[in-house]
PDB file of C-alpha atoms in Angstrom:
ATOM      1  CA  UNK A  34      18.769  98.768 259.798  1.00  0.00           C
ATOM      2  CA  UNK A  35      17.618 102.034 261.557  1.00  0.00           C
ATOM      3  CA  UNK A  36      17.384 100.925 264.999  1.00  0.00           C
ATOM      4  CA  UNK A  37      19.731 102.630 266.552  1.00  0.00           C
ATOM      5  CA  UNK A  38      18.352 105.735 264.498  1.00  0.00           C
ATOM      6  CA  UNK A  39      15.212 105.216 265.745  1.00  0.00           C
ATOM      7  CA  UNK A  40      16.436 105.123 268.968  1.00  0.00           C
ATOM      8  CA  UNK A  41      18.627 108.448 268.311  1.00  0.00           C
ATOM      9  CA  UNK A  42      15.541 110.365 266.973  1.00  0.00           C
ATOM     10  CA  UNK A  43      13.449 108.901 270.396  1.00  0.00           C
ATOM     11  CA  UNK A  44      16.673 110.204 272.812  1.00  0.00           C
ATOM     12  CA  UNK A  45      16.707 113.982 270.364  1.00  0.00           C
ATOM     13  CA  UNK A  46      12.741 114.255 270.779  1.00  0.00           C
ATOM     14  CA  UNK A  47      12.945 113.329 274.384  1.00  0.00           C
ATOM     15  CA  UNK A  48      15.908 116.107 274.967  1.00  0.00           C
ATOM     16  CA  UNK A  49      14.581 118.240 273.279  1.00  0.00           C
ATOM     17  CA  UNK A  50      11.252 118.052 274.806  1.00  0.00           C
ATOM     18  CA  UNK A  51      12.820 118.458 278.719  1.00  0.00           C
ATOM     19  CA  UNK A  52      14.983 120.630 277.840  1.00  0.00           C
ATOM     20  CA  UNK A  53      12.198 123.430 275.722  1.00  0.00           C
ATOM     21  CA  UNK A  54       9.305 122.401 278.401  1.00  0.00           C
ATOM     22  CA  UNK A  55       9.482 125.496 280.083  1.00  0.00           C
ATOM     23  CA  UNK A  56      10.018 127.559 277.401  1.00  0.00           C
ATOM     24  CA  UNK A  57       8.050 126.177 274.111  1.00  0.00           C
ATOM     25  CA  UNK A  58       4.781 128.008 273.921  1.00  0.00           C
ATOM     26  CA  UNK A  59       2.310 125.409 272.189  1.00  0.00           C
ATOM     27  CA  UNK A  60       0.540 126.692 269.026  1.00  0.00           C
ATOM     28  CA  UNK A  61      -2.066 125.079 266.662  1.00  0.00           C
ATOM     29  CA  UNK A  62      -1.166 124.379 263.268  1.00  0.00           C
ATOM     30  CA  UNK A  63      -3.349 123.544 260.355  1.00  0.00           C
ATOM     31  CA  UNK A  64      -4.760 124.558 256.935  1.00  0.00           C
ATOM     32  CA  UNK A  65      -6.850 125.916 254.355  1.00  0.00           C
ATOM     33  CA  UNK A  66      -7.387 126.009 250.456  1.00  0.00           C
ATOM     34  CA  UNK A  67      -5.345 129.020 250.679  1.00  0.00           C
ATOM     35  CA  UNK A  68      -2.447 128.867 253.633  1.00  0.00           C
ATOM     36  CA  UNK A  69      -1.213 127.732 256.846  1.00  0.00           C
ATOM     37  CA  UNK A  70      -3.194 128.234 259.656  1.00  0.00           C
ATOM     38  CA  UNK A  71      -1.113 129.278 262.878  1.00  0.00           C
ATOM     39  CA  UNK A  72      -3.179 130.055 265.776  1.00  0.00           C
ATOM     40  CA  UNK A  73      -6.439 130.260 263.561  1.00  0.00           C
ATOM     41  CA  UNK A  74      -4.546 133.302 261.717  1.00  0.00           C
ATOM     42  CA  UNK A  75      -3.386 132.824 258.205  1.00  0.00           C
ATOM     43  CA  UNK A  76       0.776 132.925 257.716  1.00  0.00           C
ATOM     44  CA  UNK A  77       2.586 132.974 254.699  1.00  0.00           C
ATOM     45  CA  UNK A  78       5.938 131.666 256.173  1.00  0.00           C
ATOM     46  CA  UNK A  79       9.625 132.615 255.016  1.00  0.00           C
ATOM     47  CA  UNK A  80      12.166 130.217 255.820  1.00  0.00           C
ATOM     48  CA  UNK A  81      15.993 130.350 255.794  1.00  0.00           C
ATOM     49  CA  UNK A  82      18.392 127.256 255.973  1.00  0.00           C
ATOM     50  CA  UNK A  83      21.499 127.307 258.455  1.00  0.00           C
ATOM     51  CA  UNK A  84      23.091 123.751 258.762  1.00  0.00           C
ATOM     52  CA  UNK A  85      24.206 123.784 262.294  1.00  0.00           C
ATOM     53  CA  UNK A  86      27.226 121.384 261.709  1.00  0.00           C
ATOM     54  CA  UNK A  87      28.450 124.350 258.955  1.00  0.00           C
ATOM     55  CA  UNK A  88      29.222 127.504 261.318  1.00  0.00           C
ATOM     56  CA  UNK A  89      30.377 127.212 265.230  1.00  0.00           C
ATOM     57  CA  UNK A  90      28.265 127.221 267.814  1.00  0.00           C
ATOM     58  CA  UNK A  91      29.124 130.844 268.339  1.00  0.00           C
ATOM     59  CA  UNK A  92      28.251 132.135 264.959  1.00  0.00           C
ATOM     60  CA  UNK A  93      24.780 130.551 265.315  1.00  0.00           C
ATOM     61  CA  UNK A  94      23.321 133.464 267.311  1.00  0.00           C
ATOM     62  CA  UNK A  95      24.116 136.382 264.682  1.00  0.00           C
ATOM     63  CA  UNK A  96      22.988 133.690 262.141  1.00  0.00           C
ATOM     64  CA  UNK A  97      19.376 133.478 263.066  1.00  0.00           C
ATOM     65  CA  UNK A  98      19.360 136.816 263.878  1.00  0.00           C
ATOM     66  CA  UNK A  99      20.238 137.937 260.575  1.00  0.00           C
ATOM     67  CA  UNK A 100      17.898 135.542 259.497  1.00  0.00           C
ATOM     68  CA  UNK A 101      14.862 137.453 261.262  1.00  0.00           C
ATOM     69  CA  UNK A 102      16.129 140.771 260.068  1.00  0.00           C
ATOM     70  CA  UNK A 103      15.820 139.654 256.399  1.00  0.00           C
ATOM     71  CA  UNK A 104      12.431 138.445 257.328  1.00  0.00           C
ATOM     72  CA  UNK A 105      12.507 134.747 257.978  1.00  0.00           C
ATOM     73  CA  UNK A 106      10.175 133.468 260.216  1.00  0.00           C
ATOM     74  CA  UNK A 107      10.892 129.651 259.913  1.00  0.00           C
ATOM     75  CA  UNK A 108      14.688 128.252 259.999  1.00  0.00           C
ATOM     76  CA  UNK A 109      14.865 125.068 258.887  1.00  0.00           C
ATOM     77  CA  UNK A 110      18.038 122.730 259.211  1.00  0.00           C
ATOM     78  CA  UNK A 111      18.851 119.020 258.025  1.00  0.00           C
ATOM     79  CA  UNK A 112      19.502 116.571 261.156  1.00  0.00           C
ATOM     80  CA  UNK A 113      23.664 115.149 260.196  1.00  0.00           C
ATOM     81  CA  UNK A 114      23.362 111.946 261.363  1.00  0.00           C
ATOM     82  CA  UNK A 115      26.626 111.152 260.172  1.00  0.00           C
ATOM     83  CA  UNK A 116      27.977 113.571 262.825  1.00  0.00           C
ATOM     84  CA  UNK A 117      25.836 112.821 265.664  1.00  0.00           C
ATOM     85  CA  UNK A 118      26.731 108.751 264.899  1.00  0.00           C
ATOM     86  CA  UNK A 119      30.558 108.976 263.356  1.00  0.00           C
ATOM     87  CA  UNK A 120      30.436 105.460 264.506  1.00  0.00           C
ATOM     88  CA  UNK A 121      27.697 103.296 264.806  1.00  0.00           C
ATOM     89  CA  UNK A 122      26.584 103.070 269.031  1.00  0.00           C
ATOM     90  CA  UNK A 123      29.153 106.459 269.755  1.00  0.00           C
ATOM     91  CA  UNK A 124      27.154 109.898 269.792  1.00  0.00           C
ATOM     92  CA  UNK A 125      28.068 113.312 269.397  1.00  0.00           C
ATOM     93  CA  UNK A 126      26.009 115.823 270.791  1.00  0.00           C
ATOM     94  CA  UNK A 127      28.835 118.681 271.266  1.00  0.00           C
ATOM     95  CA  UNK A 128      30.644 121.536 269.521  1.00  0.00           C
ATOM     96  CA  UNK A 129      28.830 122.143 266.326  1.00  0.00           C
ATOM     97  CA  UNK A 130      26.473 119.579 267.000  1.00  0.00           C
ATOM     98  CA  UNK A 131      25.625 120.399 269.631  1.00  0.00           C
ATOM     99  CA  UNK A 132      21.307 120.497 267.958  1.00  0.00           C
ATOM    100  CA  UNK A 133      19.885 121.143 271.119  1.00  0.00           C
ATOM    101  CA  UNK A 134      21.504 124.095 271.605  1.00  0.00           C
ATOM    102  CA  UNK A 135      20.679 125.225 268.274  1.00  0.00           C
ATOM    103  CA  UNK A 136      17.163 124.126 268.624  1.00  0.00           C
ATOM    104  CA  UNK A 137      17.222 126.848 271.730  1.00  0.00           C
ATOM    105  CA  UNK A 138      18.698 129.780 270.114  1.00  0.00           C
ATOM    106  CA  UNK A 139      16.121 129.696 267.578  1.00  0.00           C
ATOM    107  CA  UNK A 140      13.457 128.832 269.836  1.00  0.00           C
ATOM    108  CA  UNK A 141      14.539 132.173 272.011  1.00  0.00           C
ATOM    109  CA  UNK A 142      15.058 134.166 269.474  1.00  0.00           C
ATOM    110  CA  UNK A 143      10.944 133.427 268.118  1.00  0.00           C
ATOM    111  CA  UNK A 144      11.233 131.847 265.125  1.00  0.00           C
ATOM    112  CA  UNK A 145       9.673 128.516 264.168  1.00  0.00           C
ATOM    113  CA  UNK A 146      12.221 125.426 263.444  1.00  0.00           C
ATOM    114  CA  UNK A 147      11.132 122.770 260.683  1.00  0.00           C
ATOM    115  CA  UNK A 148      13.616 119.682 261.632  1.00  0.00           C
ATOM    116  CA  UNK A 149      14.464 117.519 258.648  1.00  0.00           C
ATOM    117  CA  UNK A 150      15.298 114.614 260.573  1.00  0.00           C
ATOM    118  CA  UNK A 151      16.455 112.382 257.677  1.00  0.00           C
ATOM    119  CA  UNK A 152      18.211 109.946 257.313  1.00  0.00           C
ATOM    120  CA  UNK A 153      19.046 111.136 253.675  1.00  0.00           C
ATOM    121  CA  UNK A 154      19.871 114.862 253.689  1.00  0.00           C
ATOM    122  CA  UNK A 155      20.509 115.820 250.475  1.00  0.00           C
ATOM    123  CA  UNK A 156      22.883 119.415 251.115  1.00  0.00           C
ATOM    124  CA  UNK A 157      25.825 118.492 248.904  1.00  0.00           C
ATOM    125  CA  UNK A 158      27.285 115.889 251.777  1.00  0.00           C
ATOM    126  CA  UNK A 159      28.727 113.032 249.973  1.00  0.00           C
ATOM    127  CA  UNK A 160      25.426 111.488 248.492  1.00  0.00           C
ATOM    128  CA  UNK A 161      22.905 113.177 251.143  1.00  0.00           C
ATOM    129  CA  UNK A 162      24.751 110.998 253.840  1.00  0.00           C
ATOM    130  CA  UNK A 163      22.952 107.477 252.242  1.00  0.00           C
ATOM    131  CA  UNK A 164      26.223 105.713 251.326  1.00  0.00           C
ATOM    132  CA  UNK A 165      27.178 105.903 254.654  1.00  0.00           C
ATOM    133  CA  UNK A 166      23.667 104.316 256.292  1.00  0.00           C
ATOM    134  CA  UNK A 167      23.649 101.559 253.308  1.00  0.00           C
ATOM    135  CA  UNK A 168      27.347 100.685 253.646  1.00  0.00           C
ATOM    136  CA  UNK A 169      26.963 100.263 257.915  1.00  0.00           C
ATOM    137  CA  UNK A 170      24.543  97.036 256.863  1.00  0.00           C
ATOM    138  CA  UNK A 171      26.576  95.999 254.189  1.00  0.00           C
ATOM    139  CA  UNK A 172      23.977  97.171 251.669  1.00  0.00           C
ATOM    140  CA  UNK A 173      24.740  98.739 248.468  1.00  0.00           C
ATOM    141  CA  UNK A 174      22.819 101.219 246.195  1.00  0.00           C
ATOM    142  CA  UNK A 175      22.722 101.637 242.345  1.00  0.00           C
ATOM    143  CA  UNK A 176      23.243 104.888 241.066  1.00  0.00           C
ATOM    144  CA  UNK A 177      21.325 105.194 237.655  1.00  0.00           C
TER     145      UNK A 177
END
């Protein structure tokens, strides 16, 4: 059922990896009883949700920096499959989702990204985007 996801999450990590080599700085991450370790330095992290696919590519930029000015340091965003894959085998990388440029802005502008890569993303889109993903394999789901 999720090949071709699979496959689109391979071809996003790959881009995304060429296209940040240069510019990703490489950073250890792990934990205590009492935070996140960045670094070996303890971080209490703020983050603050922009949904690429929600604002134009040109709005993104005074976005995340308003974002940083109220003190995030994280911005985390949901991965809309249903817009990269309207139709099953036909991607869309451009416009407003165009990710990898997102990915870059807030990359450049310091902040970390935490990429919820889905499939189901929740954010008020028609059932977190699953009825779409069941009803491509002819599945169906029971709401309770």
């Amino acid at each position: 059922m999720f090949q071709g996801r699979a496959f689109l999450a391979a071809l996003l990590c790959f881009s995304l990896t060429f296209e940040l080599g240069e510019s990703f700085v490489p950073f250890n991450v792990s934990y205590d009883n009492r935070a996140l370790l960045i670094n070996g330095k303890r971080r209490m992290l703020i983050s603050a949700g922009i949904h690429y696919p929600r604002a134009t590519p040109e709005m993104w930029p005074n976005l995340i920096a308003k974002s940083k000015e109220g003190g995030a340091d994280v911005i985390q965003t949901y991965v809309f499959w249903n817009g990269h894959e309207p139709v099953r085998g036909q991607y869309n990388f451009e416009g407003s989702y165009d990710i990898v440029k997102f990915v870059k802005l807030v990359g450049s502008s310091g902040l970390y990204l935490h990429l919820r890569i889905g499939p189901y993303i929740c954010a008020e889109w028609n059932f977190g985007h699953a009825n779409e993903l069941l009803e491509m394999d002819n599945l169906q789901i029971c709401y309770m």
